[in-house]
Coordinates of C-alpha atoms in Angstrom, one line a residue:
Chain A
M24 CA -46.6 -27.9 -18.8
P25 CA -47.1 -26.8 -22.9
I26 CA -50.0 -23.6 -22.5
H27 CA -52.0 -25.7 -24.1
E28 CA -52.6 -28.6 -22.3
E29 CA -53.2 -26.1 -19.3
H30 CA -56.9 -26.2 -20.1
L31 CA -57.2 -29.9 -18.6
I32 CA -56.7 -27.8 -15.1
R33 CA -58.9 -25.6 -16.0
P34 CA -62.2 -25.1 -14.4
E35 CA -64.7 -26.6 -16.2
N36 CA -63.2 -29.9 -16.9
L37 CA -62.6 -31.1 -13.2
K38 CA -65.6 -32.7 -12.2
T39 CA -66.7 -33.7 -8.3
H40 CA -69.8 -36.1 -7.9
E41 CA -72.1 -36.0 -4.8
N42 CA -72.6 -39.6 -5.2
L43 CA -70.6 -42.0 -7.6
V44 CA -69.6 -45.4 -7.1
I45 CA -67.6 -47.1 -10.0
D46 CA -66.8 -50.8 -9.8
G47 CA -67.9 -51.0 -6.1
I48 CA -65.7 -48.0 -5.0
D49 CA -67.3 -44.3 -3.7
V50 CA -65.4 -41.9 -5.4
S51 CA -67.8 -38.9 -4.5
G52 CA -66.9 -35.9 -3.0
H53 CA -63.6 -33.3 -3.5
W54 CA -61.0 -35.8 -2.6
S55 CA -62.1 -37.8 -5.5
T56 CA -62.4 -34.6 -8.2
F57 CA -61.3 -35.8 -11.9
I58 CA -59.8 -34.3 -14.2
E59 CA -61.9 -34.9 -17.6
S60 CA -59.5 -37.1 -20.5
R61 CA -59.2 -35.8 -23.6
V62 CA -58.7 -36.7 -27.3
L63 CA -58.3 -33.6 -29.9
T64 CA -59.8 -34.9 -33.2
N65 CA -60.8 -30.7 -34.3
Y66 CA -57.9 -29.9 -36.1
N67 CA -57.9 -27.8 -38.7
E68 CA -55.1 -28.8 -41.3
Q69 CA -56.0 -26.0 -43.3
M70 CA -55.2 -22.9 -40.7
E71 CA -51.7 -22.3 -41.1
E72 CA -52.2 -22.6 -45.1
E73 CA -55.0 -19.8 -45.1
I74 CA -53.3 -17.1 -42.8
A75 CA -50.0 -17.6 -44.6
A76 CA -52.3 -16.8 -47.8
L77 CA -53.2 -13.0 -46.3
P78 CA -50.7 -10.6 -46.1
G79 CA -48.0 -10.9 -43.4
G80 CA -48.7 -14.5 -42.5
E81 CA -46.4 -15.6 -45.7
F82 CA -43.1 -16.4 -43.4
I83 CA -45.4 -18.7 -40.4
H84 CA -43.7 -21.9 -41.8
R85 CA -40.4 -20.4 -40.3
C86 CA -41.1 -20.6 -36.8
W87 CA -38.7 -22.3 -34.6
Q88 CA -41.1 -21.6 -30.8
C89 CA -38.0 -19.9 -29.6
G90 CA -40.1 -17.3 -28.2
S91 CA -38.5 -14.4 -28.6
C92 CA -41.5 -12.6 -30.2
T93 CA -43.5 -13.1 -26.8
N94 CA -40.3 -12.1 -24.9
S95 CA -40.0 -9.2 -26.6
C96 CA -43.7 -7.9 -26.9
T97 CA -44.9 -4.8 -25.9
V98 CA -48.3 -5.6 -25.3
N99 CA -47.5 -9.2 -23.6
A100 CA -46.0 -6.7 -21.0
V101 CA -49.4 -4.9 -20.1
N102 CA -51.9 -8.4 -20.4
P103 CA -49.6 -11.8 -20.1
E104 CA -52.5 -13.6 -22.0
F105 CA -51.1 -11.6 -25.4
N106 CA -48.8 -15.0 -27.0
P107 CA -47.9 -14.4 -30.0
R108 CA -45.5 -17.5 -29.9
Y109 CA -48.3 -19.4 -28.7
W110 CA -50.8 -18.3 -31.1
I111 CA -48.4 -19.2 -34.1
Y112 CA -47.9 -23.0 -31.9
L113 CA -51.6 -23.3 -32.2
I114 CA -52.2 -22.2 -36.2
R115 CA -49.1 -24.5 -37.1
T116 CA -50.5 -27.6 -35.2
G117 CA -54.3 -26.3 -36.3
M118 CA -55.8 -26.1 -32.9
E119 CA -58.1 -23.7 -33.9
S120 CA -60.3 -24.0 -30.9
E121 CA -58.0 -23.3 -29.0
L122 CA -57.1 -20.2 -30.9
L123 CA -60.4 -19.0 -31.0
R124 CA -60.2 -18.4 -26.8
D125 CA -58.1 -15.8 -27.4
K126 CA -59.6 -14.5 -30.8
D127 CA -61.3 -11.4 -28.8
I128 CA -57.0 -10.4 -28.3
I129 CA -55.2 -10.8 -31.3
W130 CA -56.1 -7.8 -32.9
Q131 CA -54.5 -5.6 -30.0
C132 CA -51.2 -6.1 -31.6
V133 CA -49.8 -2.3 -31.9
S134 CA -47.6 -2.6 -34.5
C135 CA -44.5 -2.1 -32.7
N136 CA -42.4 -4.3 -34.6
K137 CA -40.2 -5.3 -31.8
C138 CA -41.0 -9.3 -32.1
T139 CA -40.2 -8.7 -35.5
Y140 CA -36.6 -7.2 -34.7
A141 CA -36.1 -10.3 -32.3
C142 CA -36.9 -12.9 -34.6
P143 CA -34.3 -14.9 -35.6
R144 CA -36.0 -16.9 -38.1
D145 CA -37.5 -13.8 -40.2
V146 CA -41.6 -14.8 -39.4
A147 CA -42.5 -11.0 -38.6
P148 CA -44.7 -12.0 -35.9
E149 CA -46.4 -8.5 -36.3
G150 CA -47.4 -9.9 -39.8
V151 CA -48.4 -13.0 -38.8
M152 CA -50.5 -10.9 -36.1
K153 CA -52.0 -9.1 -38.6
A154 CA -52.9 -12.0 -40.9
T155 CA -54.8 -13.9 -37.9
A156 CA -56.7 -11.2 -37.0
H157 CA -58.0 -10.8 -40.8
W158 CA -58.4 -14.5 -40.9
L159 CA -61.2 -14.5 -37.3
E160 CA -62.8 -11.9 -39.4
L161 CA -63.0 -12.9 -42.4
K162 CA -64.0 -16.6 -40.9
G163 CA -67.0 -14.9 -39.2
H164 CA -65.3 -16.0 -35.8
T165 CA -65.0 -12.2 -34.6
P166 CA -66.8 -8.8 -35.9
K167 CA -64.3 -6.0 -37.4
S168 CA -62.1 -4.8 -34.8
P169 CA -62.2 -1.3 -33.9
S170 CA -58.3 -1.4 -35.6
T171 CA -60.1 -2.7 -38.7
H172 CA -62.5 0.3 -38.9
F173 CA -59.4 2.4 -38.3
D174 CA -57.6 1.1 -41.4
E175 CA -60.5 0.8 -43.2
V176 CA -61.6 4.8 -42.9
F177 CA -58.2 5.7 -42.9
S178 CA -57.0 3.7 -46.2
E179 CA -60.5 4.4 -47.6
Q180 CA -59.5 8.1 -47.2
V181 CA -55.9 7.9 -49.0
I182 CA -56.8 5.5 -52.0
Q183 CA -59.8 8.3 -52.5
T184 CA -58.0 11.5 -52.5
G185 CA -54.3 10.8 -52.0
K186 CA -54.0 12.1 -48.7
I187 CA -55.9 11.9 -45.2
E188 CA -57.4 14.8 -43.1
E189 CA -57.1 13.8 -39.6
G190 CA -60.3 15.6 -38.0
R191 CA -62.0 13.6 -40.8
I192 CA -60.7 10.6 -40.1
I193 CA -61.1 10.7 -36.2
R194 CA -65.3 11.4 -37.0
S195 CA -65.3 8.7 -39.3
F196 CA -64.1 6.5 -36.8
F197 CA -66.4 7.5 -34.2
A198 CA -69.2 7.6 -36.4
R199 CA -68.4 4.1 -37.8
T200 CA -67.6 1.9 -33.9
K201 CA -70.9 3.9 -32.9
Q202 CA -68.9 6.1 -30.0
E203 CA -69.5 9.5 -28.6
L204 CA -67.4 12.5 -30.9
M205 CA -67.5 14.5 -27.2
Q206 CA -65.0 11.8 -25.4
D207 CA -64.2 14.2 -21.9
W208 CA -60.4 13.8 -22.4
L209 CA -60.8 14.9 -25.8
V210 CA -62.7 17.9 -25.3
E211 CA -59.9 18.7 -22.6
M212 CA -57.6 18.4 -24.9
V213 CA -58.7 20.5 -27.2
K214 CA -59.5 23.1 -24.9
R215 CA -55.8 23.2 -23.6
L216 CA -55.1 23.4 -27.4
V217 CA -57.4 26.1 -27.9
S218 CA -56.6 28.6 -25.4
K219 CA -53.3 29.1 -26.5
L220 CA -54.1 29.8 -30.1
P221 CA -53.9 32.4 -32.5
V222 CA -57.6 33.0 -34.4
T223 CA -55.9 32.8 -37.9
M224 CA -54.3 29.5 -37.0
L225 CA -58.0 28.2 -35.8
M226 CA -59.3 29.6 -39.1
R227 CA -56.7 27.8 -41.1
M228 CA -57.4 24.5 -39.3
G229 CA -61.1 25.1 -39.9
L230 CA -60.3 25.4 -43.7
A231 CA -58.4 22.6 -43.6
N232 CA -62.0 20.6 -42.7
V233 CA -63.9 22.4 -45.7
L234 CA -61.6 22.2 -48.2
R235 CA -60.2 18.5 -47.8
P236 CA -56.0 18.3 -48.7
R237 CA -55.7 15.9 -52.1
T238 CA -53.3 14.9 -54.1
K239 CA -53.8 16.7 -57.6
N240 CA -54.2 14.2 -60.8
W241 CA -54.9 11.3 -58.6
G242 CA -57.7 9.7 -60.2
A243 CA -55.8 7.0 -62.3
A244 CA -53.4 6.2 -59.5
R245 CA -57.1 5.7 -57.3
D246 CA -58.6 3.5 -59.8
A247 CA -55.4 0.9 -60.6
I248 CA -55.1 0.8 -56.4
T249 CA -58.6 0.2 -56.4
E250 CA -58.2 -2.4 -59.1
Y251 CA -55.6 -4.0 -57.6
V252 CA -57.2 -3.8 -53.9
D253 CA -60.7 -5.7 -55.5
E254 CA -57.9 -8.5 -57.1
Q255 CA -56.5 -9.2 -53.9
N256 CA -59.8 -9.4 -51.9
A257 CA -61.1 -11.9 -54.5
A258 CA -58.2 -13.9 -54.3
H259 CA -58.0 -14.0 -50.0
R260 CA -61.4 -14.8 -50.4
K261 CA -60.9 -18.1 -52.7
A262 CA -57.7 -18.9 -50.6
L263 CA -60.1 -19.0 -47.1
K264 CA -62.8 -20.5 -49.4
L265 CA -65.3 -18.0 -48.2
D266 CA -67.7 -18.4 -51.6
D267 CA -67.6 -21.8 -50.7
L268 CA -68.8 -21.5 -46.8
V269 CA -71.8 -19.1 -48.6
E270 CA -73.0 -21.9 -51.2
M271 CA -73.1 -24.0 -48.4
A272 CA -74.9 -22.1 -46.2
K273 CA -77.4 -21.3 -48.8
S274 CA -78.3 -25.1 -49.8
E275 CA -78.7 -25.5 -46.0
V276 CA -81.7 -23.2 -46.2
K277 CA -84.8 -25.4 -46.5
P278 CA -87.4 -24.6 -49.6
G279 CA -90.1 -22.5 -48.4
Q280 CA -88.4 -20.8 -45.9
A281 CA -86.7 -17.3 -45.9
P282 CA -83.0 -16.9 -45.5
A283 CA -81.9 -15.4 -42.2
E284 CA -81.4 -11.8 -43.1
Chain B
M10 CA -17.4 17.7 -41.3
S11 CA -19.4 14.9 -42.8
S12 CA -19.0 13.6 -46.1
K13 CA -22.7 13.9 -46.4
A14 CA -22.6 18.3 -45.5
K15 CA -22.9 19.0 -49.3
E16 CA -25.0 16.2 -50.0
Y17 CA -27.8 17.5 -47.9
K18 CA -27.3 21.4 -47.9
K19 CA -30.1 20.9 -50.4
V20 CA -32.9 17.9 -49.9
A21 CA -36.5 17.1 -51.0
Y22 CA -38.4 17.5 -48.1
Y23 CA -41.7 15.4 -47.6
P24 CA -43.2 16.7 -44.6
G25 CA -46.6 14.4 -44.7
C26 CA -50.3 14.0 -43.7
A27 CA -49.6 14.5 -39.9
L28 CA -47.1 17.6 -40.6
E29 CA -50.2 19.6 -42.0
G30 CA -52.4 18.4 -39.0
T31 CA -51.6 17.8 -35.7
G32 CA -47.8 17.8 -36.4
H33 CA -47.6 21.2 -37.4
A34 CA -45.4 23.2 -34.9
Y35 CA -43.4 19.8 -36.1
N36 CA -43.3 21.3 -39.3
R37 CA -42.8 24.7 -39.2
S38 CA -40.2 24.0 -35.9
T39 CA -38.3 21.5 -39.1
K40 CA -38.1 24.8 -41.9
E41 CA -37.3 27.2 -39.2
L42 CA -34.3 25.1 -38.3
G43 CA -33.4 24.7 -41.9
K44 CA -33.5 28.4 -42.5
A45 CA -31.3 28.8 -39.2
L46 CA -28.8 26.5 -40.4
G47 CA -28.5 27.4 -44.2
L48 CA -30.4 23.9 -45.4
E49 CA -32.3 24.3 -48.1
L50 CA -35.5 22.2 -48.1
D51 CA -37.5 21.8 -51.5
E52 CA -41.0 20.7 -51.0
V53 CA -42.1 17.2 -52.8
K54 CA -44.4 18.0 -55.5
N55 CA -48.2 17.1 -55.1
W56 CA -47.0 14.4 -52.8
N57 CA -49.5 11.8 -51.4
C58 CA -49.8 10.1 -47.7
C59 CA -47.3 7.3 -47.1
G60 CA -49.9 4.8 -46.2
A61 CA -48.9 5.4 -42.1
M62 CA -49.7 2.3 -40.3
E63 CA -52.7 1.6 -41.5
V64 CA -53.1 1.1 -45.1
K65 CA -50.6 -1.9 -44.7
N66 CA -53.0 -3.6 -42.9
I67 CA -55.5 -3.2 -45.9
D68 CA -52.6 -4.6 -48.2
P69 CA -48.3 -4.0 -47.8
K70 CA -47.6 -3.8 -51.9
V71 CA -50.3 -0.4 -51.9
Q72 CA -48.3 1.0 -49.1
T73 CA -44.7 0.3 -51.1
Y74 CA -46.5 2.0 -54.1
L75 CA -47.5 4.9 -52.1
S76 CA -44.0 5.5 -50.5
S77 CA -42.6 4.8 -54.5
R78 CA -44.7 7.2 -56.1
V79 CA -43.1 10.3 -53.2
M80 CA -39.5 8.9 -54.2
S81 CA -40.2 8.6 -57.9
I82 CA -41.4 12.1 -57.7
A83 CA -37.9 13.5 -55.6
A84 CA -35.6 11.5 -58.2
N85 CA -37.5 12.0 -61.4
E86 CA -39.4 15.2 -61.8
M87 CA -37.4 17.5 -59.4
G88 CA -33.8 15.6 -59.9
H89 CA -33.3 14.9 -56.0
D90 CA -31.0 12.1 -54.8
V91 CA -32.0 12.9 -51.0
V92 CA -35.5 12.6 -49.6
M93 CA -35.8 14.2 -45.9
A94 CA -39.0 12.7 -43.9
P95 CA -38.9 14.3 -40.2
C96 CA -42.2 11.9 -39.2
N97 CA -40.7 8.6 -38.1
G98 CA -44.1 7.1 -40.0
C99 CA -42.8 8.5 -43.4
Y100 CA -39.6 7.6 -42.9
H101 CA -39.9 4.1 -41.5
N102 CA -42.7 3.5 -45.0
L103 CA -40.0 5.1 -47.6
K104 CA -37.1 3.0 -46.0
K105 CA -39.2 0.1 -46.1
A106 CA -40.6 0.4 -49.7
E107 CA -36.9 1.0 -50.4
Y108 CA -35.9 -2.6 -48.9
D109 CA -38.8 -4.0 -50.7
L110 CA -38.4 -3.2 -54.1
K111 CA -34.7 -3.9 -53.6
N112 CA -35.2 -7.9 -52.7
D113 CA -38.8 -8.8 -53.7
D114 CA -39.9 -9.1 -56.9
A115 CA -43.6 -9.2 -56.3
S116 CA -43.5 -5.8 -54.3
K117 CA -41.8 -4.6 -57.7
Q118 CA -44.5 -5.8 -59.9
V119 CA -47.3 -4.6 -58.1
V120 CA -45.3 -0.9 -57.9
E121 CA -44.7 -1.2 -61.6
R122 CA -48.4 -2.0 -62.2
I123 CA -49.7 0.9 -60.5
S124 CA -46.8 3.2 -61.4
K125 CA -47.9 2.6 -65.3
K126 CA -51.3 2.9 -64.7
A127 CA -51.3 6.0 -62.7
G128 CA -49.3 7.6 -65.5
H129 CA -45.8 8.3 -63.8
Q130 CA -42.3 6.7 -64.0
T131 CA -41.5 3.7 -61.8
Y132 CA -39.1 4.2 -58.9
E133 CA -36.2 2.1 -59.2
S134 CA -34.4 1.0 -55.9
G135 CA -31.5 3.2 -55.2
Q136 CA -32.6 6.2 -57.1
V137 CA -32.9 8.4 -53.6
E138 CA -31.2 8.1 -50.1
T139 CA -34.2 8.6 -47.1
I140 CA -33.4 10.3 -43.9
H141 CA -34.6 11.4 -41.3
A142 CA -34.1 15.1 -39.3
L143 CA -31.8 13.7 -37.3
D144 CA -29.6 12.4 -39.9
W145 CA -29.9 15.6 -41.9
I146 CA -28.8 17.7 -38.9
K147 CA -26.2 15.1 -37.6
D148 CA -24.4 14.6 -41.1
G149 CA -25.8 18.3 -42.5
I150 CA -24.9 20.2 -39.6
G151 CA -23.3 17.7 -36.9
E152 CA -22.2 18.8 -33.4
E153 CA -19.4 21.0 -33.4
G154 CA -21.2 23.2 -36.3
L155 CA -24.3 23.4 -33.9
K156 CA -22.2 24.5 -30.9
E157 CA -20.8 27.5 -33.0
R158 CA -24.4 28.5 -33.7
V159 CA -25.2 28.2 -30.0
K160 CA -27.0 31.3 -29.0
S161 CA -29.0 30.0 -26.0
S162 CA -28.1 26.8 -24.5
L163 CA -30.3 24.7 -23.0
K164 CA -27.8 24.5 -20.2
D165 CA -29.8 22.9 -17.0
L166 CA -32.8 21.5 -18.9
K167 CA -33.0 18.0 -18.0
I168 CA -34.1 15.7 -21.6
A169 CA -35.1 12.4 -21.7
N170 CA -35.1 11.1 -25.4
Y171 CA -37.5 9.3 -27.0
Y172 CA -37.5 7.9 -30.7
G173 CA -40.3 5.7 -30.4
C174 CA -40.7 2.3 -32.6
M175 CA -40.3 3.3 -36.8
Y176 CA -37.2 4.8 -36.1
T177 CA -35.2 1.8 -35.6
R178 CA -37.3 -1.2 -35.6
P179 CA -37.3 -3.8 -37.8
R180 CA -33.4 -3.4 -38.5
H181 CA -33.0 -5.0 -42.1
I182 CA -34.8 -1.8 -43.6
F183 CA -31.8 0.5 -42.2
P184 CA -29.0 -1.0 -43.2
E185 CA -27.0 2.4 -42.6
K186 CA -27.3 2.0 -38.9
D187 CA -25.5 -0.3 -36.3
Q188 CA -22.5 0.6 -38.9
G189 CA -20.3 1.9 -35.7
E190 CA -19.1 5.4 -35.5
G191 CA -20.7 7.6 -37.2
S192 CA -24.0 5.5 -37.6
D193 CA -26.6 5.5 -35.4
S194 CA -27.9 2.3 -33.0
T195 CA -31.1 0.4 -33.4
S196 CA -30.9 -0.7 -30.0
E197 CA -29.8 2.3 -28.3
P198 CA -30.2 5.2 -30.9
H199 CA -28.6 8.6 -29.9
F200 CA -28.6 11.1 -32.7
M201 CA -31.3 13.2 -31.0
D202 CA -28.8 12.3 -27.7
D203 CA -26.2 14.0 -29.5
L204 CA -27.7 17.1 -31.1
L205 CA -29.5 18.2 -28.0
A206 CA -26.4 17.2 -25.7
A207 CA -24.2 19.9 -28.4
A208 CA -27.0 22.6 -27.9
G209 CA -26.4 22.4 -24.2
A210 CA -28.9 20.0 -23.0
E211 CA -28.3 17.1 -19.4
N212 CA -29.6 14.1 -21.2
V213 CA -30.9 11.8 -18.6
D214 CA -30.6 7.8 -18.4
F215 CA -33.5 6.9 -19.9
P216 CA -34.3 3.0 -20.6
L217 CA -37.7 3.5 -22.8
K218 CA -36.3 5.4 -25.6
T219 CA -37.6 3.0 -27.8
A220 CA -40.5 1.9 -26.3
C221 CA -43.9 1.9 -28.1
C222 CA -46.6 4.6 -27.2
G223 CA -49.6 2.2 -28.5
G224 CA -49.4 5.3 -31.6
A225 CA -51.0 2.7 -34.1
H226 CA -54.2 2.1 -31.5
T227 CA -54.2 5.4 -29.9
L228 CA -58.0 5.7 -30.8
S229 CA -58.9 2.3 -31.2
D230 CA -57.6 0.8 -28.0
S231 CA -57.0 3.9 -26.4
D232 CA -56.7 2.1 -22.9
T233 CA -53.3 0.5 -23.7
S234 CA -52.4 3.2 -25.4
T235 CA -53.0 5.3 -22.3
L236 CA -50.8 2.8 -20.2
L237 CA -48.6 2.2 -22.5
V238 CA -48.1 6.1 -22.7
S239 CA -48.2 6.7 -18.8
N240 CA -45.4 4.3 -18.4
I241 CA -43.1 6.5 -20.3
L242 CA -43.8 9.7 -19.4
E243 CA -43.6 8.1 -15.6
A244 CA -40.1 6.5 -16.5
A245 CA -38.9 9.9 -17.7
E246 CA -39.9 11.8 -14.5
S247 CA -38.6 9.1 -12.4
A248 CA -35.4 9.6 -14.5
G249 CA -35.4 13.0 -13.6
A250 CA -36.1 14.5 -16.5
E251 CA -38.0 17.9 -17.4
V252 CA -39.2 17.8 -21.0
I253 CA -39.2 14.8 -23.4
A254 CA -37.7 15.4 -26.9
T255 CA -39.6 13.6 -29.5
E256 CA -38.7 13.1 -33.2
C257 CA -41.8 11.9 -34.7
P258 CA -45.6 13.7 -34.7
T259 CA -47.3 10.4 -34.1
C260 CA -44.9 10.0 -30.9
H261 CA -45.5 13.4 -30.0
S262 CA -49.3 14.0 -30.3
G263 CA -49.7 10.3 -28.0
L264 CA -48.0 11.4 -25.8
E265 CA -49.7 14.8 -25.1
M266 CA -53.2 13.0 -26.1
H267 CA -52.7 10.4 -23.4
Q268 CA -50.9 12.6 -21.0
V269 CA -54.0 14.7 -20.7
R270 CA -56.5 11.3 -21.0
A271 CA -54.7 9.6 -18.0
E272 CA -55.3 12.0 -15.9
K273 CA -58.9 12.5 -16.6
R274 CA -59.5 8.9 -16.7
F275 CA -57.3 7.2 -14.4
G276 CA -56.0 9.9 -12.2
R277 CA -52.3 9.3 -13.4
K278 CA -50.7 13.0 -13.5
T279 CA -47.7 13.6 -14.7
N280 CA -46.0 17.3 -15.3
V281 CA -43.1 16.2 -17.9
K282 CA -43.4 18.3 -21.4
I283 CA -43.6 17.3 -23.9
V284 CA -41.5 19.4 -27.2
Y285 CA -40.2 18.6 -30.3
F286 CA -36.2 18.3 -30.8
T287 CA -36.8 20.4 -33.7
Q288 CA -38.3 23.0 -31.2
L289 CA -35.6 22.7 -28.8
L290 CA -32.4 22.9 -31.4
G291 CA -34.3 26.2 -32.7
M292 CA -34.6 27.8 -29.2
A293 CA -31.2 27.0 -28.8
L294 CA -29.9 28.8 -32.3
G295 CA -31.7 31.8 -30.8
L296 CA -35.2 31.7 -32.6
S297 CA -38.3 32.6 -30.5
A298 CA -40.5 30.1 -28.5
K299 CA -43.6 31.5 -30.9
K300 CA -41.4 30.9 -34.4
V301 CA -40.6 27.1 -33.4
G302 CA -44.4 26.8 -32.6
V303 CA -43.9 26.2 -28.8
H304 CA -48.0 27.4 -28.5
E305 CA -49.2 25.1 -30.6
N306 CA -48.2 22.0 -28.2
I307 CA -51.0 20.8 -25.8
S308 CA -48.3 20.2 -23.3
D309 CA -47.6 24.0 -22.1
S310 CA -43.6 24.0 -21.5
R311 CA -43.5 28.0 -21.9
A312 CA -43.2 28.7 -18.5
L313 CA -40.6 26.0 -17.8
L314 CA -38.6 27.1 -20.6
K315 CA -38.8 31.1 -19.6
E316 CA -37.8 29.8 -16.2
K317 CA -34.5 28.4 -17.7
G318 CA -33.9 31.3 -19.7
I319 CA -34.4 29.1 -23.4
A320 CA -37.3 30.8 -24.5

């Protein structure tokens, strides 16, 4: 059975009636359990095009559904619900409601590139996973994932200074995702490390924290990258018609009623 | 001797951000190894970050630009035609940029536009060859050359060679691999195995050579990373390894971090030690453990190396 038909037998679609008579026939009780019939009408015909407009999603149309991606997938091996082949199928057939059932795990792709290595059609499924996760966030289906927060913290530092400093990345990431910095295992790791290091080296590490490493004369590159990234973000918003959605939401606010903050 | 031996005698060196932070021991052991082997490293001037695993998720073409700038400086300002990057992430990104600039006009246009505004010469594909530290030793010195120089053999040391993801995948950005004899394989890489064997080590049969450590989500999805790392560590131990040799700072610190985390959070304790291949080769050439920064590793291998008569 194709996976998308599985939901016909999901618990919420099984109906057992205590007292039901249809055309004079008693269909009560467990022996007369029904499976609700289903007619799909809510196809999202734009979904594939929108995901293809985001970086990484460009080649989704090439997919032949051979399953090499899922077969080779690192995350699938530890969580069978993580199924790139199936998601590509849902996106291409417009079955948005089915895709949304898995919306909270799609971001977990670890970019190991085993799928891209295995794919006979150069779909670059790793890119499609990133584009899909990005699409879910832009459309408001999911909040920003921890991975997106990490990408943003990291990229902002690179674009600003040309380089990164790991300590600063870790602190900014924990702050942005509202996590405790003093994780038991991080503390243990630092303890094991520090016990062996000479004082001069610890001073050097401390200094790197204060004097941020940076690429000299980076300003012009920073401005050129920022200008390009802003243009791309505007193009993505346009492709996903996000500004139209905002306008629609505004027009639905009744006169005299304060828009929800 | 390899035809590349002369070419690799002096190369542009791109350490990257990790080697100035958590991967400091990899940086110092690579430099010491170069000195001991008479291979000269000329650090790329005023380099920038390659974008690692993150910038591509904001925009892949910005990542292409970042790598192209490093290659442009090496080629146009320093006159090099080989760039050596010991970090798998940097190595992968420079290779990917090279591929995209050769095959994708849109990437080329973006790189041209940003380079012009940033005020430096645009990198043209083909100006440099990007190599990994493994290629550098394998083709610059070779196994025979190493054997002649070994002073403190790694004999009796059982090693699992771990290459991770970015050294071999995806295949198309590494056109020189899978070319038969003398080239590395993307499905079963062996350059590190070859070098350590030449230094006397006993390589164990390790099935997870190119498995993923979850490095991209090491902090954002720590439980998945811990699970993936535990699988790697336990597989190495059951293959009989005492040491996992690494050739990437992200893999290395991922294995070290999640070894601690697996023990703390899930009670999965492993004893296998994690050591950079440059540290192992350096010690085999007679450099002290201190000189190659073994004390900077979180995973403490000093007692084991002493017991084996290596350090």
